[in-house]
Short mmCIF file of C-alpha atoms in Angstrom, two decimals:
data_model
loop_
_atom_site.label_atom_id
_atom_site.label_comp_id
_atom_site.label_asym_id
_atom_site.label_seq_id
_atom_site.Cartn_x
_atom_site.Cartn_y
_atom_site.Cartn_z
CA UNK A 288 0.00 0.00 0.00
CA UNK A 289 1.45 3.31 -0.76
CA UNK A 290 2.32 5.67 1.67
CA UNK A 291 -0.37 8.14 3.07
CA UNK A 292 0.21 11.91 2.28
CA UNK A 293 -0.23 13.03 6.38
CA UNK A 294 -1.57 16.50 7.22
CA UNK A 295 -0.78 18.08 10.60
CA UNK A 296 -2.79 20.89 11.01
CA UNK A 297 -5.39 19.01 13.05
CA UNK A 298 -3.00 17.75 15.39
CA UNK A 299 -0.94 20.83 15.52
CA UNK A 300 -3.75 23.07 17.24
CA UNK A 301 -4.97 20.37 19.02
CA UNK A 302 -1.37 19.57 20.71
CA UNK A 303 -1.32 23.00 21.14
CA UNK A 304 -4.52 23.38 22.77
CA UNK A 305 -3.46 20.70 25.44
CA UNK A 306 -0.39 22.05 25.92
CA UNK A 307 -1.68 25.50 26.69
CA UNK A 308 -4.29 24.20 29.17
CA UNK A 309 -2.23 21.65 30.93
CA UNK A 310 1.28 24.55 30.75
CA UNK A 311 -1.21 26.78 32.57
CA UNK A 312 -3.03 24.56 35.08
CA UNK A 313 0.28 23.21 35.95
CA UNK A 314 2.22 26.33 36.57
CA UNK A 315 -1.02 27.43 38.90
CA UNK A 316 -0.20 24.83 40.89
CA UNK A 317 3.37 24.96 41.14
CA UNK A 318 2.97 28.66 42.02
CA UNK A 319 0.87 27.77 44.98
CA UNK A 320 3.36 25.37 46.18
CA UNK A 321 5.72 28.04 45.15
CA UNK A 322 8.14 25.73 43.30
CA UNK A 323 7.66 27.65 40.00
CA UNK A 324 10.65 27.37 37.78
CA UNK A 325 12.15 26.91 34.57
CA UNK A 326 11.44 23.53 34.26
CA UNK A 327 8.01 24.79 33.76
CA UNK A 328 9.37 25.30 29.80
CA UNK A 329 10.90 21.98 29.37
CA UNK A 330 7.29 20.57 30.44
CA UNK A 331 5.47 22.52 28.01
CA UNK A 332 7.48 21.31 25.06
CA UNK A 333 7.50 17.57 26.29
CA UNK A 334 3.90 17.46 26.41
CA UNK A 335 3.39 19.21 23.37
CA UNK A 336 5.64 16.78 21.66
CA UNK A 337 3.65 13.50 23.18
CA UNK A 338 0.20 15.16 22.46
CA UNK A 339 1.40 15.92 18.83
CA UNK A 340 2.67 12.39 18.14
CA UNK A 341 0.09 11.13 20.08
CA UNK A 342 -3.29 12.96 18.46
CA UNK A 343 -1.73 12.46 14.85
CA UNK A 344 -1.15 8.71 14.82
CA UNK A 345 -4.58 8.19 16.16
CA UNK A 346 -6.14 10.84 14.52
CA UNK A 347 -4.92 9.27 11.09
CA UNK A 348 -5.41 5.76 11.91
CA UNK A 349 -9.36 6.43 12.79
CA UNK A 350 -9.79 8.31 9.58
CA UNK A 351 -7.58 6.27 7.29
CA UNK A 352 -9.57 3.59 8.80
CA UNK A 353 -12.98 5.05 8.04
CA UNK A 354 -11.23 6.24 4.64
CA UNK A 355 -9.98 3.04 3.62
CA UNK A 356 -13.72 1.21 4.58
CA UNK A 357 -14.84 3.33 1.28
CA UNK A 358 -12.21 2.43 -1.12
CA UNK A 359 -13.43 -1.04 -0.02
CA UNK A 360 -16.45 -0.68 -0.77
CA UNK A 361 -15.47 1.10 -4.36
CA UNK A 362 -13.60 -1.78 -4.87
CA UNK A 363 -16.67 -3.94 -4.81
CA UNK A 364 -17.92 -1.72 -7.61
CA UNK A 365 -15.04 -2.19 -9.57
CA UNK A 366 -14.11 1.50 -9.62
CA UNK A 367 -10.56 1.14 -11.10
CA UNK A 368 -10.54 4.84 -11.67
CA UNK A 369 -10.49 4.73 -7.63
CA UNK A 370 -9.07 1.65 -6.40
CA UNK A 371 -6.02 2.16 -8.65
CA UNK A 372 -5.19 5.44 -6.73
CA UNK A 373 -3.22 5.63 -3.63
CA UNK A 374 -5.59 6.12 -0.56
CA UNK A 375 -5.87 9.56 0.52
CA UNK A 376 -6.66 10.70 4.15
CA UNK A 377 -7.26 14.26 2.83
CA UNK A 378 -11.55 15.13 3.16
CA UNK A 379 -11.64 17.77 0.23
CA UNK A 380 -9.42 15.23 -2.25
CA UNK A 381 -11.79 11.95 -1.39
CA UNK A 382 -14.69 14.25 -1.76
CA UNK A 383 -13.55 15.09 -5.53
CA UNK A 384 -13.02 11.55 -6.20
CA UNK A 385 -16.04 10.62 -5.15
CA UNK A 386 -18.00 13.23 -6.96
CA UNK A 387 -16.21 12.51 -10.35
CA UNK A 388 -16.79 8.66 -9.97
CA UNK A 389 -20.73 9.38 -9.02
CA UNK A 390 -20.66 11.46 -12.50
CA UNK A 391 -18.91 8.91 -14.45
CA UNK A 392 -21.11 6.04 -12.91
CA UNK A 393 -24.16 8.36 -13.93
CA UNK A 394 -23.00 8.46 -17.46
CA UNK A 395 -22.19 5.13 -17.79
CA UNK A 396 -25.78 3.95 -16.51
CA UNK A 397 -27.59 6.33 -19.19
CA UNK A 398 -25.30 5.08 -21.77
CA UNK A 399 -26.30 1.33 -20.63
CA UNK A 400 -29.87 2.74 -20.91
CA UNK A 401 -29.64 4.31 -24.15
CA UNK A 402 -27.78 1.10 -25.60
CA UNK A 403 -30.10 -1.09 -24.23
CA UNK A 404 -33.13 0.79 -25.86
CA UNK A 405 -30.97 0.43 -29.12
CA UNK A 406 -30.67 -3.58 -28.27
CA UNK A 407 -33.99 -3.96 -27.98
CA UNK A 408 -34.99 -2.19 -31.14
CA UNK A 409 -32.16 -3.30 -33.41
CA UNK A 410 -33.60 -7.41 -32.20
CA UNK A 411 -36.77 -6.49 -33.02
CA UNK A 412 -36.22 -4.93 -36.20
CA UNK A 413 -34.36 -8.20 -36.65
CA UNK A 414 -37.46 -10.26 -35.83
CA UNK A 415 -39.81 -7.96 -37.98
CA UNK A 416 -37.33 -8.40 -41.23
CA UNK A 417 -36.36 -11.84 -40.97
CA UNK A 418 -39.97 -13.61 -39.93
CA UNK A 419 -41.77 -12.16 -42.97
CA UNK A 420 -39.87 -14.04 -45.78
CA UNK A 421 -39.62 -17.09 -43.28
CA UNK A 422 -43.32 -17.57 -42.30
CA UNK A 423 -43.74 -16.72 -46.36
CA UNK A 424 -41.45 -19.11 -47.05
CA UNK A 425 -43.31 -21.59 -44.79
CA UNK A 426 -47.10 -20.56 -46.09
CA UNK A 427 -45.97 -21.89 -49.70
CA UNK A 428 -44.32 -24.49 -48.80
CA UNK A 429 -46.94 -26.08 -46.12
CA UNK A 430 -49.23 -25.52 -48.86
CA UNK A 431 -47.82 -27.84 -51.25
CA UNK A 432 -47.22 -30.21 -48.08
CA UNK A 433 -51.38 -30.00 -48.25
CA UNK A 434 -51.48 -31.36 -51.70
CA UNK A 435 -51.22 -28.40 -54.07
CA UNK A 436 -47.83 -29.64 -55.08
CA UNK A 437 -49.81 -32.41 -56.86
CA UNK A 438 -50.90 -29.26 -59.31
CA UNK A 439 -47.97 -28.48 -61.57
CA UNK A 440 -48.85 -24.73 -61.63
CA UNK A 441 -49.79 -24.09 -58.51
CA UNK A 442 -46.18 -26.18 -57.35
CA UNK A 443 -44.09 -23.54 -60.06
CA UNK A 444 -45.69 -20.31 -58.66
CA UNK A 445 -45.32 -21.50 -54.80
CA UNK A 446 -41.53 -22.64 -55.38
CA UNK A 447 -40.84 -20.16 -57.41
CA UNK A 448 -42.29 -17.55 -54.62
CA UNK A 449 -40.85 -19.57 -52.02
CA UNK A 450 -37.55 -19.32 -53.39
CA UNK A 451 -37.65 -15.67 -53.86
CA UNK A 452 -38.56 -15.32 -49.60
CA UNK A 453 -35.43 -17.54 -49.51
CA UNK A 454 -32.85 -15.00 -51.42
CA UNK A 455 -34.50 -12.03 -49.62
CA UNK A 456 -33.28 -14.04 -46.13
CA UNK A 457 -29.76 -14.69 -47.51
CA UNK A 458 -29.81 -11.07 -48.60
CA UNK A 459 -30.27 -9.97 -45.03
CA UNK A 460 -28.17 -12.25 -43.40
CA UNK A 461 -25.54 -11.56 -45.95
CA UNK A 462 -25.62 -7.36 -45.21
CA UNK A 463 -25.63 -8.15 -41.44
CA UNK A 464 -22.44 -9.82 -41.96
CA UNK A 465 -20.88 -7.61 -43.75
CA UNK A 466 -21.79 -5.32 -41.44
CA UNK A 467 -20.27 -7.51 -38.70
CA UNK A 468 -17.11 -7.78 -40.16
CA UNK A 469 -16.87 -4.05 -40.89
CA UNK A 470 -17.91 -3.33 -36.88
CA UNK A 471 -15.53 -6.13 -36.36
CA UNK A 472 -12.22 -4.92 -38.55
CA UNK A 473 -12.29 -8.46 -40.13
CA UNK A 474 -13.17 -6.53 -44.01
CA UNK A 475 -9.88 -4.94 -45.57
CA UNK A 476 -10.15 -2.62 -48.15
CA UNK A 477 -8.79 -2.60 -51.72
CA UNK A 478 -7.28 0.77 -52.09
CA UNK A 479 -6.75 1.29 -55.95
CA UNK A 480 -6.78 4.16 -58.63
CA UNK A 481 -9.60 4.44 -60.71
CA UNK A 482 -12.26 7.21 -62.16
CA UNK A 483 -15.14 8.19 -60.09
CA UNK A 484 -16.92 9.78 -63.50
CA UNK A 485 -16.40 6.08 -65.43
CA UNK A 486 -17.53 4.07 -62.11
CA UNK A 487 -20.80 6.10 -61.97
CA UNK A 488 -21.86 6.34 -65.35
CA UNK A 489 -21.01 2.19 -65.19
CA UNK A 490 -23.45 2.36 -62.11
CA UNK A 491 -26.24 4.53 -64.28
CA UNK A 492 -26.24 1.25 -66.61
CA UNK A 493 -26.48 -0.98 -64.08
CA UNK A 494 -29.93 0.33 -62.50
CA UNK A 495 -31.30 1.97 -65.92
CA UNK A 496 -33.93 -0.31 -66.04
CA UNK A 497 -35.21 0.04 -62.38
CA UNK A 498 -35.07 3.80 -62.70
CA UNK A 499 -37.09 3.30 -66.14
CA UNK A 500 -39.77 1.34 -64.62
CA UNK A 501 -40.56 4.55 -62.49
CA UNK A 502 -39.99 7.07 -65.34
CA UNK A 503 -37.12 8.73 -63.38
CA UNK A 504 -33.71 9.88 -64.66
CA UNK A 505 -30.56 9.62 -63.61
CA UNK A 506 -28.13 11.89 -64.64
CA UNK A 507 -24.80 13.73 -64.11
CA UNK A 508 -24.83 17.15 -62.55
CA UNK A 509 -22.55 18.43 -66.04
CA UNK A 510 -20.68 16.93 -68.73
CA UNK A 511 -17.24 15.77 -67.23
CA UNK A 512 -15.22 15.45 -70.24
CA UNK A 513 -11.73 15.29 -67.74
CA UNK A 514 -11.83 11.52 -65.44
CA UNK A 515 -11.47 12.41 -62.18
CA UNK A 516 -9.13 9.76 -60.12
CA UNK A 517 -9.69 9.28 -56.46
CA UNK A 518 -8.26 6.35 -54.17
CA UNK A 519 -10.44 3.90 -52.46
CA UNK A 520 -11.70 0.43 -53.06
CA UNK A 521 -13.11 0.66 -56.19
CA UNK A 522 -16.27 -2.65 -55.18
CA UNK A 523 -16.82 -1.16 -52.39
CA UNK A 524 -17.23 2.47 -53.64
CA UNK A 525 -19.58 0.78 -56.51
CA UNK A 526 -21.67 -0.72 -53.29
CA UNK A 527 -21.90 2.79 -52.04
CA UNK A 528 -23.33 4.51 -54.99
CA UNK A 529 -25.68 1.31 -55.97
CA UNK A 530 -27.23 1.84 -52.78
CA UNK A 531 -27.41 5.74 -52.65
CA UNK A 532 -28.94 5.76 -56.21
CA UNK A 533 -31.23 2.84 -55.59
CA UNK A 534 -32.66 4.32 -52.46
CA UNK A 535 -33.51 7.74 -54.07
CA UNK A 536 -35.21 5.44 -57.25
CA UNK A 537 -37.29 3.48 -54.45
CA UNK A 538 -38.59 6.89 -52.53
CA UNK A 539 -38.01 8.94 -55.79
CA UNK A 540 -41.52 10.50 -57.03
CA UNK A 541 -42.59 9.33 -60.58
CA UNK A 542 -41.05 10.95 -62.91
CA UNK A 543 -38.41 12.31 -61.02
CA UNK A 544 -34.28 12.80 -60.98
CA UNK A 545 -31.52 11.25 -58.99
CA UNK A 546 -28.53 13.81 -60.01
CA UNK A 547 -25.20 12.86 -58.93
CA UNK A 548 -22.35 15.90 -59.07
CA UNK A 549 -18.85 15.86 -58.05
CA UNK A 550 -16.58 18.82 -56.44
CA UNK A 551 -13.11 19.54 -55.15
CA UNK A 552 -13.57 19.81 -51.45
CA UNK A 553 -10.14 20.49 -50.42
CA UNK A 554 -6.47 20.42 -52.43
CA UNK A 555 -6.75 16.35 -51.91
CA UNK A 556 -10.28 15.18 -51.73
CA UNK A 557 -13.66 15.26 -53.75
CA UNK A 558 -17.13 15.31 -52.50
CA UNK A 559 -19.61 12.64 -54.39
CA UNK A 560 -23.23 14.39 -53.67
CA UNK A 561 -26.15 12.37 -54.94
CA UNK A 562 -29.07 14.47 -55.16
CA UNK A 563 -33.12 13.25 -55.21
CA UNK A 564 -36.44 14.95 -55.63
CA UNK A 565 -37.99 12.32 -54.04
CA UNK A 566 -40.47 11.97 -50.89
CA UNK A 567 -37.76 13.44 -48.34
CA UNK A 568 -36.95 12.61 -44.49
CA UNK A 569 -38.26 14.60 -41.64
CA UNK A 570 -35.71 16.80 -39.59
CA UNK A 571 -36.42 14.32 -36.22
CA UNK A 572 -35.13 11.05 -38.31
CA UNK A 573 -32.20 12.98 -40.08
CA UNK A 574 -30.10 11.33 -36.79
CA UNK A 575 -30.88 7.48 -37.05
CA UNK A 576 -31.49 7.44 -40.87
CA UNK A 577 -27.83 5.11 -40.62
CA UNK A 578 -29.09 2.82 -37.60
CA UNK A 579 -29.47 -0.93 -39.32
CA UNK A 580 -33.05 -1.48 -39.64
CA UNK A 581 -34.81 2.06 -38.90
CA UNK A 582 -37.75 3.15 -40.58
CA UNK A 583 -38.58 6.24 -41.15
CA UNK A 584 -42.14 4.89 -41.66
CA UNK A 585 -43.36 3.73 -38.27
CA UNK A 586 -46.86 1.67 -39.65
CA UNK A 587 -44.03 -1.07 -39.89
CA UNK A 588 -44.58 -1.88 -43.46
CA UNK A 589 -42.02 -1.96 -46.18
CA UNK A 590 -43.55 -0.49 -49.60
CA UNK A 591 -40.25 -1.15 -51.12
CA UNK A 592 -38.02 -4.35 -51.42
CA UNK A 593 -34.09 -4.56 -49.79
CA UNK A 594 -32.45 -5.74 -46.60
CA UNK A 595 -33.07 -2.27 -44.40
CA UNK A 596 -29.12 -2.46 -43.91
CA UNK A 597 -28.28 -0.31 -47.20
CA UNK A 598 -27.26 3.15 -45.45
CA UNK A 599 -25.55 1.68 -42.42
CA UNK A 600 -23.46 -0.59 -45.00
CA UNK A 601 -22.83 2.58 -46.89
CA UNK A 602 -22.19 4.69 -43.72
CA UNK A 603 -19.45 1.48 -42.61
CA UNK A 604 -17.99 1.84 -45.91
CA UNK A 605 -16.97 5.23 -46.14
CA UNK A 606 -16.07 5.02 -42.56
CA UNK A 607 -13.67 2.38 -42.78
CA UNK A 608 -12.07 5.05 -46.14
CA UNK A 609 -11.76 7.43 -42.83
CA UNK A 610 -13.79 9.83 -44.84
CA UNK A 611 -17.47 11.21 -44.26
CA UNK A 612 -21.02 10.67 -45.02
CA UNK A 613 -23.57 13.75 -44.63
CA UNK A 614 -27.80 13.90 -45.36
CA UNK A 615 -29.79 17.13 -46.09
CA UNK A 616 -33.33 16.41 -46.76
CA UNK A 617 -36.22 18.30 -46.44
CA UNK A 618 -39.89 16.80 -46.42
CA UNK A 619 -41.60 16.12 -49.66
CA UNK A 620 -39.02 17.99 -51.66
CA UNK A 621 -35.99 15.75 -51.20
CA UNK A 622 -32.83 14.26 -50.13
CA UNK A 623 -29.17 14.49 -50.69
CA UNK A 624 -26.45 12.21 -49.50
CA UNK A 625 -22.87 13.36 -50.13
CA UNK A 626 -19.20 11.37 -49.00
CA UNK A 627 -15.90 12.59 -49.53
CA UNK A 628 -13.21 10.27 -51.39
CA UNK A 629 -9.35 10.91 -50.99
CA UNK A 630 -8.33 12.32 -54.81
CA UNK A 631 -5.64 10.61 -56.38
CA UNK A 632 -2.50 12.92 -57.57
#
């Protein structure tokens, strides 16, 4: 145990105190017997000495004593912060110590709270997405179990339905991993050079025919007749805009534009903005629009197809590039999601 830091003041007026009182009832009644002398001096320092060494060893032992009983007990609340500190006998330094541990305790228990409100609506989410392609999966099947697999049709369309509630579950489980991993540090990134203009346009051709089937267009901001090089892992970037581009096309209005531009941000990075007319996202969601599973629509249905793990993928992504992901969005007039990519030299 290291050693205490002592204070004396306590036992310095106190000696004195005793000293005083006993000097002066003593040299009353060596007066009377008239045998007053010098001696009288020697006394007053010999008992001043004995109280003093006296009143601080047991002054200190019955508060380290009392002292040490709450380290104890901080112990049994694992309070390293505390317990790894030499014991103090000094009131206003405990007192300190105590009052930042009771704020640090505090904010631990309303970050337990908050994370345990989080738990229980990321496993329900979980429930919500995973047991509507599984009891699908199990309708159609039990079905055919019944004797409608005797009917060729009926057997094609209910397999063929079945099997589709079976690739929506992989898809899930598939983006939860990934997500894993990412949380995890277990996905390395490719970091190559390659043109942001060529990937997107690639990406444009990729989901031309979804965008068609809702009459909206997807377009470049301006001609870029210059590529523009940037370094990053060129799938994983590809993921990123895929997703961006198919959620505006999903809560895009008929007819509509998903617009993607590109800017210098600084000397050695570009921002990617991808811009929607779309349905828009209140201000009060803005915050959680990243969280795996939230809906912005609370009725709990899903108009629209995908795993619900899109923008916390993409959010992961550009995350793990150490750059940054931003929303504006306004309600019923759009959305724009923008990330910043390191520019190749």
């Amino acid at each position: 145990m290291q050693k205490i830091k002592k204070t004396y003041k306590f036992a310095f007026k106190t000696a004195l105190y005793i000293t005083f009182s006993m000097t002066l009832l003593t040299s009353v009644f060596l007066l009377l017997m008239g045998q007053l002398s010098v001696l009288i001096i020697l006394f007053a320092i010999a008992c001043y000495c004995i109280s003093f060494i006296i009143i601080q060893y047991r002054a200190e032992r019955f508060i380290y004593r009392r002292v040490k009983k709450i380290y104890d007990d901080l112990t049994l609340l694992e309070s390293a912060s505390l317990t790894n500190k030499p014991i103090t006998t000094d009131m206003a330094t405990l007192t300190k110590e105590i009052d930042k541990y009771a704020r640090d305790k505090k904010l631990e228990i309303e970050t337990l709270k908050i994370r345990e409100e989080y738990r229980k609506e990321f496993i329900g989410n979980v429930s919500h997405e995973l047991k509507t392609p599984l009891f699908t999966v199990q309708g159609y099947l039990l079905t055919l179990e019944d004797g409608a697999i005797n009917d060729s049709k009926i057997r094609d369309k209910y397999l063929l339905r079945a099997n589709k509630g079976v690739e929506r579950l992989i898809y899930i489980v598939k983006d939860l991993d990934m997500i894993t991993k990412f949380e995890a540090g277990d996905l390395r990134l490719k970091i190559a050079t390659f043109d942001i203009v060529e990937l997107i346009k690639s990406v444009f051709d990729l989901l031309e025919m979804k965008a068609t089937k809702k009459k909206i267009t997807l377009t470049l901001d301006v001609d870029y007749p210059k590529p523009i090089f940037v370094n990053a892992d060129v799938e994983r970037v590809q993921q990123v805009l895929t997703n961006l581009i198919v959620n505006s096309i999903k809560y895009g209005r008929e007819k509509g534009t998903t617009e993607i531009s590109i800017e210098n941000l600084i000397k050695n990075k570009v921002i990617v903005r991808v811009t929607d007319n779309g349905e828009g996202i209140a201000k009060a969601n803005l915050s959680r629009v990243f969280e795996r599973f939230y809906r912005v629509d609370k009725s709990g249905s899903r108009k629209e197809g995908g795993s619900g793990l899109g923008l916390s993928i993409v959010k992961h992504i550009i995350e793990a590039h150490d750059e940054k992901i931003y929303i504006e969005s306004e309600l019923g007039v759009g959305s724009e999601f923008s990330f910043s990519l390191e520019k190749a030299e």
